[in-house]
Coordinates of C-alpha atoms in Angstrom, one line a residue:
X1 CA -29.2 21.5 7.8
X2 CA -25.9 21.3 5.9
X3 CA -26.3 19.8 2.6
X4 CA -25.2 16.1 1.7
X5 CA -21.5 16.6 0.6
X6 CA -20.3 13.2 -1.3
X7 CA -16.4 12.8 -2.4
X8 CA -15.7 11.7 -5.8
X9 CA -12.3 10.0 -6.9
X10 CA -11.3 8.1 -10.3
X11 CA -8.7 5.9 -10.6
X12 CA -5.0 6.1 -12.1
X13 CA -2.3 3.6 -9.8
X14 CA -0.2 5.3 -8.2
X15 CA -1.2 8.8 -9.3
X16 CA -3.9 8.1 -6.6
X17 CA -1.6 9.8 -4.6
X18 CA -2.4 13.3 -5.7
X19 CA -6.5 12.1 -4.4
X20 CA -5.0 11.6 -0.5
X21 CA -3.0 14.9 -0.6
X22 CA -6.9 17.2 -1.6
X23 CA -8.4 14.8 0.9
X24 CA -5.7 15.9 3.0
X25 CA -5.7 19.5 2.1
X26 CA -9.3 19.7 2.7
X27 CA -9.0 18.8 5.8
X28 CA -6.3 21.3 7.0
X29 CA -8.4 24.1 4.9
X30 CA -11.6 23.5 7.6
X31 CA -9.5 22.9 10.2
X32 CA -11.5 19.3 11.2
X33 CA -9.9 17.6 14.4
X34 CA -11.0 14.4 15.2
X35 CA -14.0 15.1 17.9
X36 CA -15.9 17.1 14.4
X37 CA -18.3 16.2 12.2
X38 CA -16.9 15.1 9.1
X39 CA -17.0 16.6 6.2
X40 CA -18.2 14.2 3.8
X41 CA -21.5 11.4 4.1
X42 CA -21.2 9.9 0.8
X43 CA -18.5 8.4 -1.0
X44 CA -18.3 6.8 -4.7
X45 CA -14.8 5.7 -5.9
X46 CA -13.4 3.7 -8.9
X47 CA -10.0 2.2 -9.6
X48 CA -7.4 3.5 -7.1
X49 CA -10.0 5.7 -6.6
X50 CA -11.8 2.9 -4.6
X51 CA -9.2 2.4 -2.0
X52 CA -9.0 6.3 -0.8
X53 CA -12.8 6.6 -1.0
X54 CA -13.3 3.3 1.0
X55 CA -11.1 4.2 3.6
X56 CA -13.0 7.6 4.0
X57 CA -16.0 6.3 4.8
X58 CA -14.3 3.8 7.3
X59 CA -13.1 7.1 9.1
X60 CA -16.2 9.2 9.5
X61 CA -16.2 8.8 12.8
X62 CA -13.7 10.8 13.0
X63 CA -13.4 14.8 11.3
X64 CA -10.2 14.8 9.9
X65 CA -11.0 11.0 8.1
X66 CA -8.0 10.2 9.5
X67 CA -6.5 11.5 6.6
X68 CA -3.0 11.4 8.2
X69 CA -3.0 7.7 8.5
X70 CA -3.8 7.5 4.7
X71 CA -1.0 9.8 4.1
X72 CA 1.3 7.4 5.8
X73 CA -0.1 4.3 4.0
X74 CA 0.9 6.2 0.9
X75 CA 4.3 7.3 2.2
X76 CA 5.2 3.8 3.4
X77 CA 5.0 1.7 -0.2
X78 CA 8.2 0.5 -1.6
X79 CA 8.8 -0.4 -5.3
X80 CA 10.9 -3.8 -4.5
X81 CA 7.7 -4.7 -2.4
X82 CA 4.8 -3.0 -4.0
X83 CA 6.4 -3.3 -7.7
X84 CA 7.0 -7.2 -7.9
X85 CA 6.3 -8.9 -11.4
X86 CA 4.6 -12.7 -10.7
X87 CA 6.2 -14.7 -13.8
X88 CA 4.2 -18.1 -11.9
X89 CA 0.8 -16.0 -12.3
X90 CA 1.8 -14.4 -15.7
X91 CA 2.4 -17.5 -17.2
X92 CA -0.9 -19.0 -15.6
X93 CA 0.8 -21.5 -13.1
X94 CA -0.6 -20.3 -9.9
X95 CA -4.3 -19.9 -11.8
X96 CA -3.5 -23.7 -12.7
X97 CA -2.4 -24.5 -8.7
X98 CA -6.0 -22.5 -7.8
X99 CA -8.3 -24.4 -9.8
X100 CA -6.5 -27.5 -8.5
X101 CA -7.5 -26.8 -4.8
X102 CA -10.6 -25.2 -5.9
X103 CA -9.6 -21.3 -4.5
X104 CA -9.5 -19.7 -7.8
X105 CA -10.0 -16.4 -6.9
X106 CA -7.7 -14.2 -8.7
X107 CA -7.0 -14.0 -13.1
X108 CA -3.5 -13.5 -14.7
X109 CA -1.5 -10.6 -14.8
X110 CA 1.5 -9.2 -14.5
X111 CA 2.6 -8.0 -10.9
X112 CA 2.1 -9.6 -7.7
X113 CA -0.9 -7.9 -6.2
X114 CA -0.3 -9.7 -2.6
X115 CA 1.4 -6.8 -1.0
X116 CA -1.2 -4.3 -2.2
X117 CA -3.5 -7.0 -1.3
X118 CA -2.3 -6.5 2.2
X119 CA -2.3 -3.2 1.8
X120 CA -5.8 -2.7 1.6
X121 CA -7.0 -5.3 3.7
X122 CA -5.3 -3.9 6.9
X123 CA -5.2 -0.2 6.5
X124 CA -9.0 0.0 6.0
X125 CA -10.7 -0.6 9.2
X126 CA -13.5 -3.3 8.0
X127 CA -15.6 -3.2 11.2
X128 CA -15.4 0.8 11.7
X129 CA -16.8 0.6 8.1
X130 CA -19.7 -1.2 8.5
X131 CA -20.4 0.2 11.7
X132 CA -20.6 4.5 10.3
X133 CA -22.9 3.2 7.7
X134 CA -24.9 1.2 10.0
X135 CA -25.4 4.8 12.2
X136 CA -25.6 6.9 9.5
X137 CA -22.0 8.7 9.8
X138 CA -21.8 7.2 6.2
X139 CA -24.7 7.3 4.4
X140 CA -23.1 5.8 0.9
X141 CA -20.0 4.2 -0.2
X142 CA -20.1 3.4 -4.1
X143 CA -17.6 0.8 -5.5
X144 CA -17.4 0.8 -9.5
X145 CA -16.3 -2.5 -11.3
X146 CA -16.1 -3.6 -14.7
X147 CA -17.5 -6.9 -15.0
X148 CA -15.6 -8.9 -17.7
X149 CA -17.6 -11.5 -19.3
X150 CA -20.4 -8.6 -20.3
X151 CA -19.2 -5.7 -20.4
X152 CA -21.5 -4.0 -17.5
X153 CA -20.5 -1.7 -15.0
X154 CA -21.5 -3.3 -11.7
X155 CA -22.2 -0.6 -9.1
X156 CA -21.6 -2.0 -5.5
X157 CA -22.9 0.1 -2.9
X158 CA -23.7 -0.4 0.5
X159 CA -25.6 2.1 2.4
X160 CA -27.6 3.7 5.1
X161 CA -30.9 2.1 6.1
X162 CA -32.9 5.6 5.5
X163 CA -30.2 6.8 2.6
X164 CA -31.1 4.2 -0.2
X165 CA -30.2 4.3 -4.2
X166 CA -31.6 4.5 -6.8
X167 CA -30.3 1.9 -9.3
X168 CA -29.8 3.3 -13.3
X169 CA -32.1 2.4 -15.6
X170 CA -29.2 2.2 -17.9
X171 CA -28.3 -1.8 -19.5
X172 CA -25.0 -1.2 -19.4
X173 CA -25.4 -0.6 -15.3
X174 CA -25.9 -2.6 -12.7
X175 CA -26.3 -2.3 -9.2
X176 CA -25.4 -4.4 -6.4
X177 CA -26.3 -4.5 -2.6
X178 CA -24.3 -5.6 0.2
X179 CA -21.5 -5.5 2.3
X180 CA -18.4 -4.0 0.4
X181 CA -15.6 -5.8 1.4
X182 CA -11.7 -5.6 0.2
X183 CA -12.3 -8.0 -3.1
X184 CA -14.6 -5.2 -4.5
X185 CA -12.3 -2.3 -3.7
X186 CA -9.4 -4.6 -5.3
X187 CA -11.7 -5.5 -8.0
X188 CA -11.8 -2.1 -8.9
X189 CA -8.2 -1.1 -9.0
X190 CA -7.1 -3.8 -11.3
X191 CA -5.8 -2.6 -14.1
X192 CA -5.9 -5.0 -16.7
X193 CA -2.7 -7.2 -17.5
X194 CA -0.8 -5.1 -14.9
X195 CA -3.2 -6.2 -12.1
X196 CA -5.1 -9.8 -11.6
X197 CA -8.4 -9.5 -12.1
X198 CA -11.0 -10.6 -9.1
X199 CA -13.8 -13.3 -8.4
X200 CA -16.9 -11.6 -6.9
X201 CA -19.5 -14.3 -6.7
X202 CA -20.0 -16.2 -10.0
X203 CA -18.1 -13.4 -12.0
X204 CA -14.7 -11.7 -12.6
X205 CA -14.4 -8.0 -12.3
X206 CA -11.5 -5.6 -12.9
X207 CA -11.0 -1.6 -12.8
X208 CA -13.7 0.0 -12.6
X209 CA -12.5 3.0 -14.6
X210 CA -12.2 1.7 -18.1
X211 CA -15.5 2.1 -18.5
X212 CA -17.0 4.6 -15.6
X213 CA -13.9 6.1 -14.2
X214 CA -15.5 9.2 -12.7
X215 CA -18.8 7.9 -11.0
X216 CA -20.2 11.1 -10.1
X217 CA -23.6 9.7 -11.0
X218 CA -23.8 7.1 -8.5
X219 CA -23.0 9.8 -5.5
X220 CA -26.2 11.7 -6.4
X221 CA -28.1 8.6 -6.6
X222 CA -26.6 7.6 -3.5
X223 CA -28.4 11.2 -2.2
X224 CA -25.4 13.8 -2.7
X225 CA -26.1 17.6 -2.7
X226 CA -23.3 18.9 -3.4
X227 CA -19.5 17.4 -4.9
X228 CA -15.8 17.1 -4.2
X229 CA -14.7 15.5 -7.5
X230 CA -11.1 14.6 -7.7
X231 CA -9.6 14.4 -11.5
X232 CA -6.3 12.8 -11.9
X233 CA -5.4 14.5 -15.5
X234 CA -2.8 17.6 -15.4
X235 CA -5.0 20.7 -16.0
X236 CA -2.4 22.7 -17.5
X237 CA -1.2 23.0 -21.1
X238 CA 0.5 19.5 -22.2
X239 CA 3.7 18.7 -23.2
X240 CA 4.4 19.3 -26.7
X241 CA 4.1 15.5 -29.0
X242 CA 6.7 14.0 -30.2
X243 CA 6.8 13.4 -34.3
X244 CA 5.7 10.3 -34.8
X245 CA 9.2 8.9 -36.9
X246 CA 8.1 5.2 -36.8
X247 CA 5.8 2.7 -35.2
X248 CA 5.3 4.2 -31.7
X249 CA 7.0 1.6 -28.9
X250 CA 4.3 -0.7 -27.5
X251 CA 5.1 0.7 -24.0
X252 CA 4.5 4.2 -25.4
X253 CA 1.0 3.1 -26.9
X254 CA 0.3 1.4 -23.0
X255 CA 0.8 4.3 -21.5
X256 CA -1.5 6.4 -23.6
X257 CA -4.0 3.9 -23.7
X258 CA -3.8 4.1 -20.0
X259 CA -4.3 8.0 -20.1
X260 CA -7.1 7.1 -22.6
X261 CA -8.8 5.0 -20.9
X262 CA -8.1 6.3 -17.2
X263 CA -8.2 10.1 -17.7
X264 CA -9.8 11.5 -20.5
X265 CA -13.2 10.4 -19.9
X266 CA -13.2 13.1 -16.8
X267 CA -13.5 16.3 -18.4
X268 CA -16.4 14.9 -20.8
X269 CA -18.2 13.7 -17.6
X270 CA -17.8 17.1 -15.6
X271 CA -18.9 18.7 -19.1
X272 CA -22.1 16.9 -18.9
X273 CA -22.8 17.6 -15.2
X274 CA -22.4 21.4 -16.1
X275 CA -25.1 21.0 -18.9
X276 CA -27.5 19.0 -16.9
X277 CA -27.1 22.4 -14.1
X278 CA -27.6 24.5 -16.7
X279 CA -31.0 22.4 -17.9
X280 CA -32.5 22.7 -14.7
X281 CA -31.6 26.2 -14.1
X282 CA -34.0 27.0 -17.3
X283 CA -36.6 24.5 -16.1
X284 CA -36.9 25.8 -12.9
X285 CA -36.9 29.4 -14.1
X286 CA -39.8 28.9 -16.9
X287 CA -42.2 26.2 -15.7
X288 CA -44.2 26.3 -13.1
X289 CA -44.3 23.9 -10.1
X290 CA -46.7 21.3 -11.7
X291 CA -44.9 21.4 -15.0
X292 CA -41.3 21.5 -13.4
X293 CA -43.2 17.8 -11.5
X294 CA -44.4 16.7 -14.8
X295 CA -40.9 16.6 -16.2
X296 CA -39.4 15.2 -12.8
X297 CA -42.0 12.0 -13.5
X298 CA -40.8 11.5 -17.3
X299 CA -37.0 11.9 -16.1
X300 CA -37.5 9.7 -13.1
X301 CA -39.5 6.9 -15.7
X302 CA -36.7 7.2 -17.8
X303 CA -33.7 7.4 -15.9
X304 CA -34.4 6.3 -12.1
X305 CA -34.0 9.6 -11.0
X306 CA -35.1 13.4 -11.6
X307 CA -32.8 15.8 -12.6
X308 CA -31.1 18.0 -9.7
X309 CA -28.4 21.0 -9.8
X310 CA -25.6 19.9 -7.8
X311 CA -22.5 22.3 -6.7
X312 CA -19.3 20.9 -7.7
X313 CA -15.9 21.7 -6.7
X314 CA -13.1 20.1 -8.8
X315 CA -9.6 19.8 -8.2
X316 CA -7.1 18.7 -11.1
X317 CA -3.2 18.6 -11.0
X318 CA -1.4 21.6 -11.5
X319 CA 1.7 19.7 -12.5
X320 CA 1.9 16.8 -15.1
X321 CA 1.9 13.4 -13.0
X322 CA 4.3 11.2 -15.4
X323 CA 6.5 14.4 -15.4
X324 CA 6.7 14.3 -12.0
X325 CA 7.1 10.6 -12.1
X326 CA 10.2 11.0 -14.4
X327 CA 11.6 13.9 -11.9
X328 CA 11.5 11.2 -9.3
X329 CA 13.2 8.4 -11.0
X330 CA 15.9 10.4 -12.1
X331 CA 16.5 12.1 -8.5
X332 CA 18.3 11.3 -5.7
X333 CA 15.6 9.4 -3.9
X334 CA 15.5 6.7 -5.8
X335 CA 17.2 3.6 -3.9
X336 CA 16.6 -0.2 -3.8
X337 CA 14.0 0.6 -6.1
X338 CA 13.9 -3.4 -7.0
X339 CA 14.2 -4.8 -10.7
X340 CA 11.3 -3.4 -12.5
X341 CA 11.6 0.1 -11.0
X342 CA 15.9 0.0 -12.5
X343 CA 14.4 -1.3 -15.7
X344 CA 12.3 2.1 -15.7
X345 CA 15.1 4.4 -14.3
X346 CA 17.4 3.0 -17.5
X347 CA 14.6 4.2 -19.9
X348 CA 13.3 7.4 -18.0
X349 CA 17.2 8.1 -17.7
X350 CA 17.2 8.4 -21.4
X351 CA 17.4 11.9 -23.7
X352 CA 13.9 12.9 -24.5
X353 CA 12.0 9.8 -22.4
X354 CA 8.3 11.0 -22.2
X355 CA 6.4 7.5 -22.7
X356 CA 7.8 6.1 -19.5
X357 CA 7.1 8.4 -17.5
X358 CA 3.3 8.2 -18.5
X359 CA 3.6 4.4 -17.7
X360 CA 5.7 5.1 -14.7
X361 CA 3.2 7.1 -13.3
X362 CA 0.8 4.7 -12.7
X363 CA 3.3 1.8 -11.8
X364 CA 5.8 4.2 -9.5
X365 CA 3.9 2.5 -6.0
X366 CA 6.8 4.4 -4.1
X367 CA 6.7 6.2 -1.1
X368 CA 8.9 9.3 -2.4
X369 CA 6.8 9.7 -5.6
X370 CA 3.7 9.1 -3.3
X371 CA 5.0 12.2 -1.4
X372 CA 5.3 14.6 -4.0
X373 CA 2.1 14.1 -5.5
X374 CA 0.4 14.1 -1.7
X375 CA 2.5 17.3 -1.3
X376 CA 1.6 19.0 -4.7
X377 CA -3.0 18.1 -3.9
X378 CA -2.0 20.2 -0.7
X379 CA -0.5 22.7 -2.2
X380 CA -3.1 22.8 -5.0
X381 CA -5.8 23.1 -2.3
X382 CA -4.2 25.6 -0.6
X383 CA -3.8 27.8 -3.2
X384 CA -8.0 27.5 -3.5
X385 CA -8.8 27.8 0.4
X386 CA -10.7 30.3 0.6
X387 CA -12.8 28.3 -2.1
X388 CA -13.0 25.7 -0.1
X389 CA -14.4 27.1 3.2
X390 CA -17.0 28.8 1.4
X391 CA -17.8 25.8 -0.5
X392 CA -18.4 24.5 2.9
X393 CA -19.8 26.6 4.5
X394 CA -17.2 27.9 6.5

C-alpha cells in the first residue's frame, strides 16, 4: 500500500501563487488525469496557504486536484477588484454599522476583503469537500489560525472517521473539530491590518502564519507518511542590503516584518524535521524493539505522539518573489491596475526601489503576477521531475 502522502503550504498573499504552480507541476510530472487516484490524502495549510490546501482536498475526487481550475482562479484576479482599500472599515464605520445590526463578523483593516471573500467561497466546492472526507478520498484537512485575544494557535481540522488526530500537548496549541468552512480558511489568510480579521464562534482569529506558518506538524498528526512541503522564501542567494542612511521607511520595515514573520520561520521548521529523522534513525538502529517502545510511550506522554521519520520533498523559489513582483509592475502588463496598485508602480518605478517590491509581493492579487509565479513553481518542478516520480513512486 502506498504510503500516506500529505501537502504542506504556508502562507505569503499573493506569493501563494508560486504554491498552485508545484501543485500544478506535480501534477503534469505523474501524469494524473482526472479518473486517477490522487496524489495526496492529507492536507494542512496556513495563510494563503489555506485556500490552495482547502481547495485540494475539495478535489480529490478527482487525480489531477483539478489543479487547472486553481490555475485559473489565480489567473483571473484583478488589482482594481482584488486590491480595493475600505476607508468605511479602516476607520471602524462598517464595524460600528455591524454591531448595530448585531452581524459583527469581520475586525478593521485596511482592504476590502469582499471580493476575496467571494473568491473563496465559490471556487472551493463546499459539498465535494465534505463529501471526500466523509469517504475517505481525504483523510485530513488542517486549517491553522491565530487566535487574537490569547495568543494560541487553534488547529481546525476535520477529518476521516478512521483517520483521527492527535491533538498537541503543547499550551500554546489547540485543536478544533468540525466542519471547516470558508470563515476558517479566511481566518487564516488575514494578514493583520492589511486583512479584517474573522469571528469563529466566540473568538477572533487572523493568519495563521504569524505564529505556525509551516504546519508540517499537524499533517503527521493528521497520519502523513511522507511530505510535499511548499516554502514561499527564494532559495537562492539574496539581494545585497541596502546601507541603512536613515530611519528605514515604515513601508520598508512592513514589508520585512512580513518576510519575518511569514517566511523565515520555514527553514528553522524543516531544520527541526531533519533532526527529529536523524533522532530516530539512531533509535531505531541502537535499541531494541522494547526499548525503541519504551521511548515511543515517554514521547507519546509527552507530546501526543511518538516520534516517526517522515520523507520530505521541499520545493522553494528559484527566483526572488518581490523581485519578480517589481518586474511586473514596471512591465508592460500592467493596465487598469486601480489606485493602490499606481500608488505602487510610482514607487517600484523608482531608482533602486527594493522595499516595495517585498510589500508588493504579497499585495500584487493580479492575474499577470499570479502567472509568473504559477509559471516559475512549474518550471521549478520540472527541473526536479525525475525527483518527483521517484518520490512517488513512479
Amino acid at each position: 500500500m502506498a504510503p500516506i502522502t500529505g501537502l504542506v503550504l504556508s502562507g505569503g498573499g499573493a506569493r501563494g501563487a508560486y504554491e498552485v504552480g508545484i501543485i500544478a507541476g506535480i501534477i503534469e510530472a505523474l501524469g494524473k488525469k482526472p479518473r486517477d487516484k490522487a496524489p495526496f490524502q492529507v492536507f494542512a495549510g496556513s495563510s494563503v496557504g489555506a485556500i490552495n490546501s482547502t481547495f485540494c482536498a475539495a478535489n480529490t475526487d478527482r487525480g489531477d486536484l483539478a489543479a487547472a481550475d486553481l490555475v485559473g482562479v489565480w489567473s483571473d484576479l484583478r488589482l482594481p477588484t482584488h486590491l480595493r482599500v475600505d476607508p468605511l472599515r479602516l476607520m471602524g464605520w462598517r464595524r460600528l454599522m455591524a454591531r448595530f445590526m448585531d452581524d459583527e463578523q469581520l475586525g478593521t483593516a485596511l482592504l476590502d476583503s469582499r471580493p476575496l471573500d467571494r473568491v473563496v467561497a465559490r471556487s472551493i466546492p463546499w459539498d465535494r469537500l465534505h463529501a471526500n472526507i466523509r469517504d475517505g478520498r481525504t483523510r485530513a484537512l488542517v486549517i491553522a489560525a491565530l487566535r487574537v485575544a490569547n495568543g494560541r494557535t487553534a488547529m481546525f481540522y476535520e477529518t476521516h472517521a478512521e483517520a483521527g488526530f492527535q491533538p498537541s500537548r503543547d499550551p500554546k496549541r489547540i485543536a478544533l473539530p468540525g466542519p471547516i468552512g470558508p470563515a476558517h480558511v479566511l481566518a487564516s489568510a488575514a494578514i493583520p491590518v492589511i486583512f479584517p480579521a474573522r469571528r469563529i464562534g466566540s473568538g477572533w482569529y487572523c493568519d495563521g502564519g504569524l505564529r505556525f506558518n509551516t504546519p508540517i506538524a499537524p499533517a503527521i498528526r493528521a497520519g502523513a507518511e511522507r511530505l510535499v512541503v511548499v516554502s514561499l522564501k527564494f532559495g537562492g542567494t539574496p539581494a545585497p542590503v541596502p546601507t541603512e542612511e536613515s530611519y528605514p521607511n515604515p513601508l520598508f520595515l512592513m514589508g520585512k516584518v512580513l518576510n519575518a514573520l511569514l517566511l523565515d520561520p520555514i527553514s528553522y521548521d524543516l531544520q527541526i524535521l531533519e533532526r527529529f529523522n536523524q533522532v530516530v534513525e539512531v533509535l531505531d538502529a541502537t535499541l531494541d524493539p522494547a526499548a525503541r517502545a519504551t521511548v515511543d510511550r515517554v514521547v507519546e506522554g509527552a507530546r501526543g505522539a511518538p516520534y516517526r521519520r517522515l520523507e520530505t520533498l521541499v520545493f522553494t523559489p528559484s527566483r526572488d518573489l518581490g523581485l519578480l513582483a517589481g518586474e511586473h509592475l514596471r512591465s508592460d502588463e500592467v493596465k487598469g491596475i486601480g489606485r493602490v496598485g499606481a500608488w505602487m508602480l510610482r514607487r517600484a518605478s523608482q531608482p533602486g526601489a527594493t522595499w516595495e517590491d517585498d510589500l508588493a509581493s504579497y499585495l500584487l492579487f493580479d492575474g499577470g503576477y499570479a502567472r509568473r509565479l504559477i509559471e516559475l513553481g512549474r518550471a521549478d518542478v520540472r527541473a526536479r521531475a525525475d525527483e518527483v516520480r521517484a518520490f512517488f513512486g513512479h
